[in-house]
CSV table of C-alpha atoms in Angstrom, one decimal:
chain,number,residue,atom,x,y,z
A,19,MET,CA,83.9,144.8,112.5
A,20,SER,CA,83.5,143.9,109.6
A,21,PRO,CA,82.4,141.0,108.1
A,22,LEU,CA,83.6,141.0,104.5
A,23,ARG,CA,87.2,140.9,105.9
A,24,ARG,CA,89.4,137.9,104.2
A,25,ALA,CA,92.7,136.9,103.8
A,26,VAL,CA,91.9,135.1,100.5
A,27,PRO,CA,90.9,135.8,97.4
A,28,LEU,CA,87.4,134.0,96.5
A,29,ALA,CA,88.8,133.1,93.0
A,30,ALA,CA,91.7,131.9,94.5
A,31,VAL,CA,89.6,130.0,97.0
A,32,LEU,CA,87.0,128.6,93.7
A,33,ALA,CA,90.5,127.5,91.8
A,34,LEU,CA,91.6,125.3,95.2
A,35,VAL,CA,87.4,123.4,95.0
A,36,ALA,CA,87.4,123.1,91.9
A,37,SER,CA,90.6,120.7,92.0
A,38,VAL,CA,89.1,118.7,95.0
A,39,ALA,CA,87.6,115.5,93.9
A,40,PRO,CA,84.5,115.4,96.0
A,41,SER,CA,54.2,105.4,122.5
A,42,SER,CA,56.7,105.4,119.4
A,43,PRO,CA,56.2,104.3,115.6
A,44,PRO,CA,57.5,101.1,114.8
A,45,LEU,CA,61.1,100.6,114.0
A,46,VAL,CA,62.3,100.2,110.7
A,47,ALA,CA,65.7,97.6,109.4
A,48,GLN,CA,68.2,99.8,107.8
A,49,SER,CA,69.4,96.7,106.2
A,50,GLY,CA,71.8,95.7,104.2
A,51,GLU,CA,69.7,96.9,101.3
A,52,ASN,CA,69.4,100.3,102.0
A,53,VAL,CA,72.5,101.8,99.8
A,54,ARG,CA,72.1,104.6,101.4
A,55,TYR,CA,73.1,103.9,105.1
A,56,ALA,CA,76.7,104.4,107.1
A,57,ALA,CA,78.1,104.0,110.1
A,58,ILE,CA,81.2,104.7,111.8
A,59,VAL,CA,81.8,104.6,115.8
A,60,VAL,CA,85.0,106.2,117.4
A,61,ASP,CA,86.2,106.8,120.9
A,62,ALA,CA,86.1,110.5,120.6
A,63,ALA,CA,89.5,110.7,123.1
A,64,SER,CA,92.1,108.7,120.5
A,65,GLY,CA,90.2,108.6,117.4
A,66,GLU,CA,89.8,104.6,117.4
A,67,VAL,CA,87.5,103.4,115.7
A,68,LEU,CA,85.9,101.1,117.5
A,69,PHE,CA,83.0,100.1,114.7
A,70,ALA,CA,82.9,101.4,110.5
A,71,ARG,CA,80.1,100.3,108.1
A,72,HIS,CA,80.1,101.4,104.5
A,73,ALA,CA,82.9,104.2,106.6
A,74,ASP,CA,84.4,105.9,103.4
A,75,ALA,CA,80.9,105.4,100.8
A,76,ARG,CA,80.3,109.1,99.5
A,77,ARG,CA,76.9,109.9,100.7
A,78,TYR,CA,74.9,113.7,101.1
A,79,PRO,CA,75.8,115.1,104.6
A,80,ALA,CA,72.5,116.8,105.0
A,81,SER,CA,72.4,119.5,107.3
A,82,ILE,CA,74.8,117.8,109.1
A,83,THR,CA,76.8,120.4,107.1
A,84,LYS,CA,75.8,123.0,109.2
A,85,VAL,CA,78.3,121.7,112.0
A,86,MET,CA,81.3,122.9,109.4
A,87,THR,CA,79.2,126.0,108.8
A,88,LEU,CA,79.3,126.5,112.7
A,89,TYR,CA,83.1,125.1,112.1
A,90,MET,CA,83.6,128.1,110.1
A,91,VAL,CA,81.8,130.8,112.4
A,92,PHE,CA,83.6,129.6,115.8
A,93,GLU,CA,86.8,129.6,113.4
A,94,ALA,CA,86.0,133.3,113.0
A,95,LEU,CA,85.2,134.2,116.4
A,96,ALA,CA,87.7,133.1,117.5
A,97,GLU,CA,89.9,135.3,115.3
A,98,GLY,CA,87.9,138.3,116.2
A,99,ARG,CA,86.7,138.7,112.9
A,100,ILE,CA,83.2,139.0,113.9
A,101,GLU,CA,81.3,139.0,117.1
A,102,LEU,CA,78.5,137.7,119.1
A,103,THR,CA,77.1,140.4,119.5
A,104,ASP,CA,77.4,141.4,116.1
A,105,GLN,CA,73.6,142.0,114.3
A,106,VAL,CA,73.2,139.9,111.2
A,107,THR,CA,71.5,141.0,108.5
A,108,VAL,CA,69.3,138.7,106.6
A,109,SER,CA,69.6,139.0,102.5
A,110,PRO,CA,66.5,138.2,100.0
A,111,ARG,CA,68.5,135.1,99.4
A,112,ALA,CA,68.5,134.0,102.9
A,113,ALA,CA,64.8,135.0,103.8
A,114,SER,CA,64.0,133.0,100.1
A,115,GLN,CA,65.3,129.7,101.7
A,116,PRO,CA,62.9,126.5,102.4
A,117,PRO,CA,62.5,125.0,105.5
A,118,SER,CA,63.3,124.2,108.0
A,119,LYS,CA,63.8,128.0,108.7
A,120,LEU,CA,63.3,130.7,111.2
A,121,GLY,CA,61.4,132.8,108.7
A,122,LEU,CA,63.4,136.1,109.3
A,123,PRO,CA,61.9,138.5,106.7
A,124,ALA,CA,64.6,140.5,104.8
A,125,GLY,CA,66.0,143.2,106.2
A,126,ALA,CA,65.7,142.1,109.3
A,127,THR,CA,68.7,141.3,112.1
A,128,ILE,CA,69.6,138.4,114.2
A,129,THR,CA,72.2,138.5,116.6
A,130,VAL,CA,75.7,136.0,115.8
A,131,ASP,CA,74.5,134.6,119.0
A,132,ASP,CA,70.6,133.9,117.8
A,133,ALA,CA,72.0,132.7,114.5
A,134,ILE,CA,74.3,130.5,115.9
A,135,ARG,CA,71.9,128.6,118.0
A,136,SER,CA,68.9,128.8,115.0
A,137,LEU,CA,71.5,126.4,113.4
A,138,ALA,CA,72.3,124.3,116.6
A,139,VAL,CA,68.6,123.7,117.6
A,140,ARG,CA,66.1,124.5,114.9
A,141,SER,CA,68.4,123.5,111.8
A,142,ALA,CA,67.2,126.7,110.2
A,143,ASN,CA,68.2,127.3,106.4
A,144,ASP,CA,68.1,130.9,106.1
A,145,MET,CA,70.0,132.1,108.9
A,146,ALA,CA,73.1,129.2,107.2
A,147,VAL,CA,72.9,131.3,104.6
A,148,ALA,CA,72.5,134.4,107.0
A,149,LEU,CA,75.9,133.4,108.9
A,150,ALA,CA,77.8,132.1,106.0
A,151,GLU,CA,77.2,135.8,103.9
A,152,HIS,CA,78.2,137.6,107.4
A,153,VAL,CA,81.3,135.6,107.6
A,154,ALA,CA,82.6,135.7,103.6
A,155,GLY,CA,80.7,138.5,102.0
A,156,SER,CA,78.9,135.7,99.8
A,157,GLU,CA,77.2,132.2,100.1
A,158,ALA,CA,79.1,130.5,97.2
A,159,ARG,CA,82.6,132.2,99.4
A,160,PHE,CA,81.4,130.7,102.3
A,161,SER,CA,80.8,127.1,100.5
A,162,ALA,CA,84.5,127.0,98.8
A,163,GLN,CA,85.8,128.0,102.3
A,164,MET,CA,84.1,125.5,103.5
A,165,THR,CA,85.1,122.9,101.4
A,166,LEU,CA,89.4,123.7,101.7
A,167,LYS,CA,88.7,124.0,105.2
A,168,ALA,CA,87.2,120.1,104.7
A,169,GLN,CA,90.9,119.6,103.3
A,170,GLN,CA,93.1,121.2,105.8
A,171,LEU,CA,91.5,118.7,108.2
A,172,ASP,CA,91.6,115.9,106.1
A,173,MET,CA,88.1,115.3,105.3
A,174,SER,CA,89.4,113.8,101.8
A,175,GLN,CA,86.0,113.1,99.9
A,176,THR,CA,84.5,115.8,101.5
A,177,ARG,CA,82.8,118.8,99.1
A,178,PHE,CA,80.8,121.5,99.8
A,179,VAL,CA,78.6,124.0,97.6
A,180,ASN,CA,76.1,125.3,100.2
A,181,PRO,CA,76.0,126.3,103.8
A,182,HIS,CA,72.6,124.8,105.1
A,183,GLY,CA,72.6,121.2,103.6
A,184,LEU,CA,70.2,121.0,100.9
A,185,PRO,CA,70.1,118.8,97.9
A,186,ASP,CA,73.0,119.3,95.3
A,187,ALA,CA,74.5,116.3,94.0
A,188,ARG,CA,77.8,117.9,94.1
A,189,GLN,CA,78.0,117.9,98.2
A,190,LEU,CA,79.2,114.7,98.8
A,191,THR,CA,81.2,113.8,102.5
A,192,THR,CA,81.3,109.9,104.1
A,193,ALA,CA,80.5,108.8,107.7
A,194,ARG,CA,84.6,109.2,108.8
A,195,ASP,CA,84.6,112.6,107.2
A,196,LEU,CA,82.0,113.8,109.3
A,197,ALA,CA,83.9,111.7,112.6
A,198,VAL,CA,86.9,113.6,111.7
A,199,LEU,CA,84.7,116.6,111.6
A,200,THR,CA,83.1,115.7,114.8
A,201,ARG,CA,86.1,115.7,116.1
A,202,ALA,CA,87.7,118.5,115.2
A,203,ILE,CA,84.6,121.1,116.5
A,204,MET,CA,85.5,119.8,119.7
A,205,ARG,CA,89.1,120.0,119.5
A,206,ASP,CA,89.6,123.7,118.1
A,207,PHE,CA,86.3,124.3,119.8
A,208,PRO,CA,85.7,123.9,122.7
A,209,GLN,CA,84.3,126.8,124.4
A,210,TYR,CA,81.4,126.9,121.6
A,211,TYR,CA,80.6,123.6,122.0
A,212,HIS,CA,78.0,123.9,124.3
A,213,TYR,CA,75.6,125.7,122.0
A,214,PHE,CA,75.2,122.1,120.1
A,215,GLY,CA,73.5,120.0,124.0
A,216,GLN,CA,71.1,122.7,123.8
A,217,HIS,CA,67.6,121.4,124.4
A,218,HIS,CA,65.2,124.2,124.1
A,219,TRP,CA,65.9,127.3,123.0
A,220,VAL,CA,63.3,130.4,123.0
A,221,TYR,CA,63.0,133.4,120.9
A,222,ASN,CA,60.8,135.8,119.5
A,223,GLY,CA,58.3,134.6,122.7
A,224,ARG,CA,58.3,130.8,120.6
A,225,GLU,CA,60.2,127.6,122.0
A,226,TYR,CA,62.0,125.2,119.5
A,227,ALA,CA,63.1,122.1,120.7
A,228,ASN,CA,66.1,120.6,119.5
A,229,THR,CA,65.9,118.2,116.6
A,230,ASN,CA,68.5,115.9,117.9
A,231,GLY,CA,65.9,113.9,120.1
A,232,LEU,CA,68.7,111.3,122.0
A,233,LEU,CA,69.3,115.1,123.5
A,234,HIS,CA,66.0,114.7,125.2
A,235,ASN,CA,65.7,111.0,127.0
A,236,GLY,CA,69.4,109.4,126.2
A,237,PRO,CA,71.5,109.0,129.1
A,238,GLY,CA,75.3,111.1,128.2
A,239,TYR,CA,74.0,112.9,124.9
A,240,ASP,CA,74.7,116.4,124.7
A,241,GLY,CA,75.3,116.9,120.7
A,242,ILE,CA,75.5,117.5,118.3
A,243,LYS,CA,73.3,117.2,114.8
A,244,THR,CA,70.4,115.4,112.7
A,245,GLY,CA,70.1,115.8,109.4
A,246,TYR,CA,67.3,114.9,106.5
A,247,THR,CA,66.6,114.9,102.9
A,248,ASN,CA,65.2,112.7,100.7
A,249,ALA,CA,68.1,111.4,98.5
A,250,SER,CA,70.1,110.9,101.9
A,251,GLY,CA,67.8,109.4,104.5
A,252,TYR,CA,67.6,110.2,108.1
A,253,ASN,CA,71.1,111.3,109.4
A,254,LEU,CA,73.1,111.7,112.7
A,255,ALA,CA,76.0,112.5,114.2
A,256,ALA,CA,76.0,111.9,118.0
A,257,SER,CA,78.0,111.4,121.5
A,258,ALA,CA,77.5,110.7,124.4
A,259,VAL,CA,79.8,110.3,127.2
A,260,ARG,CA,79.4,107.7,130.5
A,261,ASP,CA,81.5,107.2,133.3
A,262,GLY,CA,84.3,109.8,132.1
A,263,ARG,CA,85.4,108.7,128.5
A,264,ARG,CA,83.5,110.2,125.5
A,265,VAL,CA,82.0,108.0,121.9
A,266,ASN,CA,81.3,110.0,118.7
A,267,THR,CA,78.4,108.3,116.6
A,268,ILE,CA,77.9,108.7,113.0
A,269,VAL,CA,75.0,107.5,111.0
A,270,LEU,CA,73.8,108.1,107.4
A,271,GLY,CA,71.0,106.7,105.8
A,272,GLY,CA,68.4,106.0,108.5
A,273,ARG,CA,64.9,105.1,107.1
A,274,SER,CA,63.4,107.1,109.9
A,275,THR,CA,64.1,109.5,113.0
A,276,ALA,CA,62.8,106.5,114.7
A,277,SER,CA,64.9,103.9,113.7
A,278,ARG,CA,67.6,106.5,113.1
A,279,ASN,CA,68.0,107.3,116.9
A,280,ALA,CA,67.1,103.5,117.7
A,281,HIS,CA,70.0,102.2,115.9
A,282,VAL,CA,73.2,105.3,116.8
A,283,ALA,CA,71.6,104.0,120.6
A,284,ASP,CA,72.7,100.0,120.2
A,285,LEU,CA,75.4,101.3,118.7
A,286,MET,CA,76.2,103.4,121.7
A,287,ASN,CA,75.3,101.3,123.9
A,288,THR,CA,77.3,98.1,122.3
A,289,ALA,CA,80.5,100.9,122.3
A,290,PHE,CA,80.6,101.4,126.2
A,291,GLU,CA,79.5,98.0,126.8
A,292,PHE,CA,82.8,97.4,124.6
A,293,GLU,CA,85.6,100.4,126.4
A,294,ALA,CA,84.3,99.1,130.4
A,295,LEU,CA,85.4,95.4,129.8
A,296,ARG,CA,88.7,96.7,128.5
A,297,ARG,CA,88.6,98.4,130.9
A,298,GLY,CA,88.6,95.6,133.5
A,299,GLU,CA,90.4,92.2,133.6
A,300,ALA,CA,89.2,89.4,131.3
A,301,PRO,CA,90.3,89.8,127.6
A,302,VAL,CA,87.5,90.8,125.1
A,303,GLN,CA,87.7,91.2,120.8
A,304,MET,CA,88.5,93.1,119.0
A,305,ALA,CA,86.1,96.0,118.0
A,306,GLN,CA,85.3,95.7,115.3
A,307,VAL,CA,84.4,91.6,115.8
A,308,PHE,CA,82.4,92.9,119.4
A,309,PHE,CA,80.3,94.9,117.0
A,310,GLU,CA,79.4,92.3,114.7
A,311,GLN,CA,79.0,90.0,117.5
A,312,ARG,CA,76.1,91.5,118.4
A,313,GLY,CA,75.1,91.7,114.7
A,314,PHE,CA,76.1,94.9,113.6
A,315,GLY,CA,77.7,95.2,109.9
A,316,ILE,CA,77.3,91.0,109.7
A,317,GLY,CA,74.6,90.8,106.5
A,318,GLY,CA,72.0,93.7,107.1
A,319,ASP,CA,73.2,97.2,109.2
A,320,ILE,CA,71.5,96.2,112.5
A,321,ARG,CA,70.4,93.9,114.0
A,322,LEU,CA,67.6,92.5,111.6
A,323,GLY,CA,66.3,89.4,113.9
A,324,ASP,CA,69.2,86.5,113.2
A,325,GLY,CA,70.7,86.5,116.0
A,326,PRO,CA,74.8,87.6,116.0
A,327,VAL,CA,77.5,86.2,114.6
A,328,ALA,CA,78.4,82.8,116.5
A,329,TYR,CA,81.7,84.2,116.8
A,330,ALA,CA,83.3,81.3,119.6
A,331,ALA,CA,86.0,81.7,122.1
A,332,LEU,CA,89.2,80.4,122.0
A,333,ASP,CA,90.8,79.9,125.2
A,334,ARG,CA,91.4,75.5,125.0
A,335,ALA,CA,89.7,75.4,121.1
A,336,PRO,CA,89.2,72.6,119.3
A,337,ALA,CA,91.1,73.4,115.1
A,338,GLU,CA,88.4,71.9,113.5
A,339,GLY,CA,86.1,74.5,112.7
A,340,PRO,CA,86.1,77.6,112.9
A,341,THR,CA,86.2,78.3,116.7
A,342,ALA,CA,88.6,81.4,117.3
A,343,ALA,CA,88.7,85.2,116.6
A,344,GLY,CA,91.7,86.8,118.1
A,345,SER,CA,91.2,89.8,120.0
A,346,GLU,CA,93.0,92.6,121.8
A,347,SER,CA,92.9,95.1,124.3
A,348,ASP,CA,95.4,98.4,123.7
A,349,ALA,CA,95.2,98.8,119.7
A,350,VAL,CA,91.5,96.9,119.7
A,351,GLY,CA,90.8,96.7,116.0
A,352,THR,CA,93.1,98.8,114.1
A,353,ALA,CA,94.0,96.0,111.0
A,354,LEU,CA,90.1,94.7,111.1
A,355,VAL,CA,88.5,98.2,111.3
A,356,ALA,CA,91.2,98.7,108.5
A,357,LEU,CA,90.5,96.7,106.2
A,358,ALA,CA,86.6,96.2,107.2
A,359,SER,CA,86.6,100.3,105.6
A,360,ARG,CA,88.8,100.4,103.1
A,361,PRO,CA,90.0,103.8,101.9
A,362,ALA,CA,92.1,105.1,99.1
A,363,ALA,CA,94.8,102.6,98.9
A,364,ASP,CA,97.1,105.2,99.3
A,365,THR,CA,96.2,105.1,103.0
A,366,ALA,CA,96.2,101.5,103.4
A,367,ASN,CA,99.4,101.8,105.5
A,368,LEU,CA,97.8,104.2,108.2
A,369,SER,CA,96.6,103.0,111.4
A,370,LEU,CA,93.3,103.7,112.2
A,371,THR,CA,93.7,107.4,114.3
A,372,ASP,CA,96.0,108.5,112.1
A,373,ARG,CA,93.6,107.6,109.4
A,374,LEU,CA,90.9,108.8,111.1
A,375,ASN,CA,93.4,112.7,112.0
A,376,GLY,CA,94.2,112.7,108.4
A,377,GLY,CA,97.6,111.5,109.5
A,378,ARG,CA,100.1,109.7,107.4
A,379,ALA,CA,101.9,106.4,108.0
A,380,PRO,CA,104.8,106.0,111.1
A,381,ALA,CA,108.2,105.7,109.0
A,382,ALA,CA,108.3,102.3,110.4
A,383,MET,CA,105.4,101.3,108.8
A,384,VAL,CA,106.7,102.5,105.5
A,385,PRO,CA,109.0,100.9,103.4
A,386,PRO,CA,111.8,102.1,102.5
A,387,ALA,CA,112.8,103.2,98.7
A,388,PRO,CA,114.6,99.9,97.4
A,389,ALA,CA,118.4,101.0,97.0
A,390,ARG,CA,119.7,101.1,93.5
A,391,ALA,CA,122.5,98.3,92.6
A,392,ALA,CA,124.9,97.7,90.1
A,393,GLY,CA,123.5,94.3,89.3
A,394,PRO,CA,120.4,92.1,90.2
A,395,ALA,CA,119.9,91.8,94.2
A,396,PRO,CA,120.3,88.5,95.3
A,397,THR,CA,116.7,86.9,96.7
A,398,PRO,CA,117.2,86.8,100.7
A,399,ALA,CA,116.4,83.2,102.0
A,400,ARG,CA,113.2,82.5,103.0
A,401,PRO,CA,113.9,80.8,107.2
A,402,GLU,CA,113.3,77.5,107.2
A,403,PRO,CA,110.4,76.5,109.0
A,404,ALA,CA,111.0,75.5,112.6
A,405,GLY,CA,108.5,73.0,113.1
A,406,ARG,CA,104.8,71.7,111.9
A,407,TRP,CA,102.8,73.3,114.5
A,408,ALA,CA,100.5,75.9,113.9
A,409,VAL,CA,99.4,79.8,115.9
A,410,GLN,CA,95.0,80.8,115.2
A,411,VAL,CA,95.2,84.1,116.3
A,412,GLY,CA,91.7,84.5,114.1
A,413,ALA,CA,88.2,83.6,112.3
A,414,PHE,CA,86.3,85.6,110.0
A,415,ARG,CA,83.5,86.1,107.8
A,416,ASP,CA,85.5,87.9,105.2
A,417,ARG,CA,89.3,86.6,103.9
A,418,GLU,CA,90.3,90.2,103.6
A,419,VAL,CA,89.3,91.1,107.2
A,420,ALA,CA,91.3,87.4,107.9
A,421,GLN,CA,94.7,88.5,106.4
A,422,GLY,CA,94.8,91.7,107.5
A,423,TRP,CA,94.1,90.8,111.4
A,424,LEU,CA,97.7,88.0,110.8
A,425,THR,CA,99.7,91.3,109.2
A,426,GLU,CA,98.6,93.1,112.9
A,427,VAL,CA,99.2,90.5,114.7
A,428,ASN,CA,102.5,89.9,113.0
A,429,ARG,CA,104.0,93.8,113.0
A,430,ARG,CA,103.2,93.8,116.6
A,431,PHE,CA,104.5,90.5,117.5
A,432,ARG,CA,107.6,89.4,115.1
A,433,SER,CA,109.9,87.6,116.9
A,434,GLN,CA,107.5,85.3,118.0
A,435,PHE,CA,106.7,84.5,114.6
A,436,ARG,CA,109.5,85.6,112.9
A,437,GLY,CA,110.2,82.5,110.2
A,438,THR,CA,106.6,81.8,110.5
A,439,GLU,CA,104.3,81.3,107.2
A,440,GLN,CA,100.5,83.5,107.5
A,441,THR,CA,98.1,81.5,105.9
A,442,VAL,CA,94.3,82.1,105.8
A,443,GLN,CA,92.7,79.1,105.7
A,444,THR,CA,89.2,78.4,104.4
A,445,ALA,CA,86.8,76.9,106.4
A,446,GLY,CA,82.8,76.4,105.2
A,447,GLU,CA,82.4,80.6,105.8
A,448,TRP,CA,85.2,81.0,107.8
A,449,TYR,CA,88.1,82.6,107.5
A,450,ARG,CA,91.2,81.2,109.8
A,451,SER,CA,94.1,84.1,110.1
A,452,ARG,CA,96.7,80.8,111.6
A,453,PHE,CA,101.1,81.1,111.3
A,454,VAL,CA,102.1,78.2,110.2
A,455,GLY,CA,105.2,76.4,111.1
A,456,LEU,CA,106.2,76.2,114.4
A,457,THR,CA,108.0,73.9,117.4
A,458,GLU,CA,105.4,73.0,119.9
A,459,GLU,CA,107.1,75.2,122.7
A,460,ALA,CA,107.5,78.2,119.6
A,461,ALA,CA,104.1,77.8,119.4
A,462,ARG,CA,103.1,77.5,123.3
A,463,GLU,CA,105.7,80.0,123.9
A,464,ALA,CA,103.6,82.7,121.2
A,465,CYS,CA,100.4,82.2,122.5
A,466,GLU,CA,101.5,83.3,126.1
A,467,ALA,CA,103.5,86.0,124.7
A,468,LEU,CA,99.5,86.8,123.3
A,469,GLY,CA,97.9,86.3,126.0
A,470,ALA,CA,100.0,88.4,128.5
A,471,ARG,CA,98.5,91.4,125.3
A,472,ARG,CA,95.4,90.2,126.4
A,473,VAL,CA,95.3,89.1,122.0
A,474,THR,CA,94.1,85.2,122.8
A,475,CYS,CA,94.6,83.1,120.6
A,476,ALA,CA,95.1,78.8,119.9
A,477,VAL,CA,97.5,76.4,119.5
A,478,ILE,CA,97.3,74.1,116.8
A,479,ARG,CA,98.6,70.9,117.0
A,480,PRO,CA,99.9,69.1,112.8
A,481,GLU,CA,97.7,67.3,111.3
């Protein structure tokens, strides 16, 4: 079957792409000074973001690029444009690529199946170019199609100019976009996902070990891809399944292989701990807060030895001082994570799952356009506060996060807080999220309603 069959002319694809803005060694901390660092942790089934740090900042993908390369190859296989038994001829351009590489000379052939394994296990740059040429006729055409596909998947901050991830200042992505890609390749091509979990691969009498060290000794890990350049730092997209739940984690900009792997493992362990707790009876915090309590994302990007953030329990907590922290279960951390890693303004009203998958805001969340009127519209009177009691639903170290959580709680419990004032009060380094203007009875009833949905709160007496 001809590898040159293609539906979109190269000039058209390039024009569209041009319009897109684009005894182990000691562990080294990925501290706040590491400007290359970014991370995101996602529940693979729902798309819920459990933790995010710099998730929308542009970064270099390095060899995680090859996940998109293989997405394109898998799509060609699924559509019947190529077959696993096809012989791929290595061009002089492919053979000239720098390591890591398989090292086949120009003119040699390799099956599509083995070429795929060379990318997934060996991260072979020469075979990435060979596959690109086999699928699309040229590396340039294939790279343009990669960017087009990224846009179709709603990887809005991603641009590809090569299929291997070798250094190019134009090749950019974000941790969030790579999370979208990781879920997409599992969803769209589950029959091929096993390639990313192959521990070893033997070719021409030589055995190659997978570059993803967590596959070899981590519990439940089954994919997906590492990456490294001097500019990117040590990158890893990882996925693991425990107790029937799958979590995907993207870490970019690690300082070493060992510290990156340890950090990914810590994030994964925390995610599975959170998932287990919220399946139980006891209320748990919002996901992002749960991670922050363990030292992730506050003043640095992994635990730096200064202990977790001191969020206190809410039950019967006094109102004096930053003691109350919100928590919830069935839509954990929606507004919190959305604001902790805020993307472009035009997606600010999306839920976390919608934003991760590039969806549009549900109609209920998009304010309708105001109707035209012959004269100035009267300003509706704000309901008078019913009392002087308050309900506190969280205390955070970031004002935007505190305000965002207020907005989310109000959205989910409108009837309890109708007519109240939403306020963020400063207490030292903390920002309290409060609804003010309730009677004592209304405040206690509101907290009961939140508690029934496993969202903790505190009733605040008038001062």
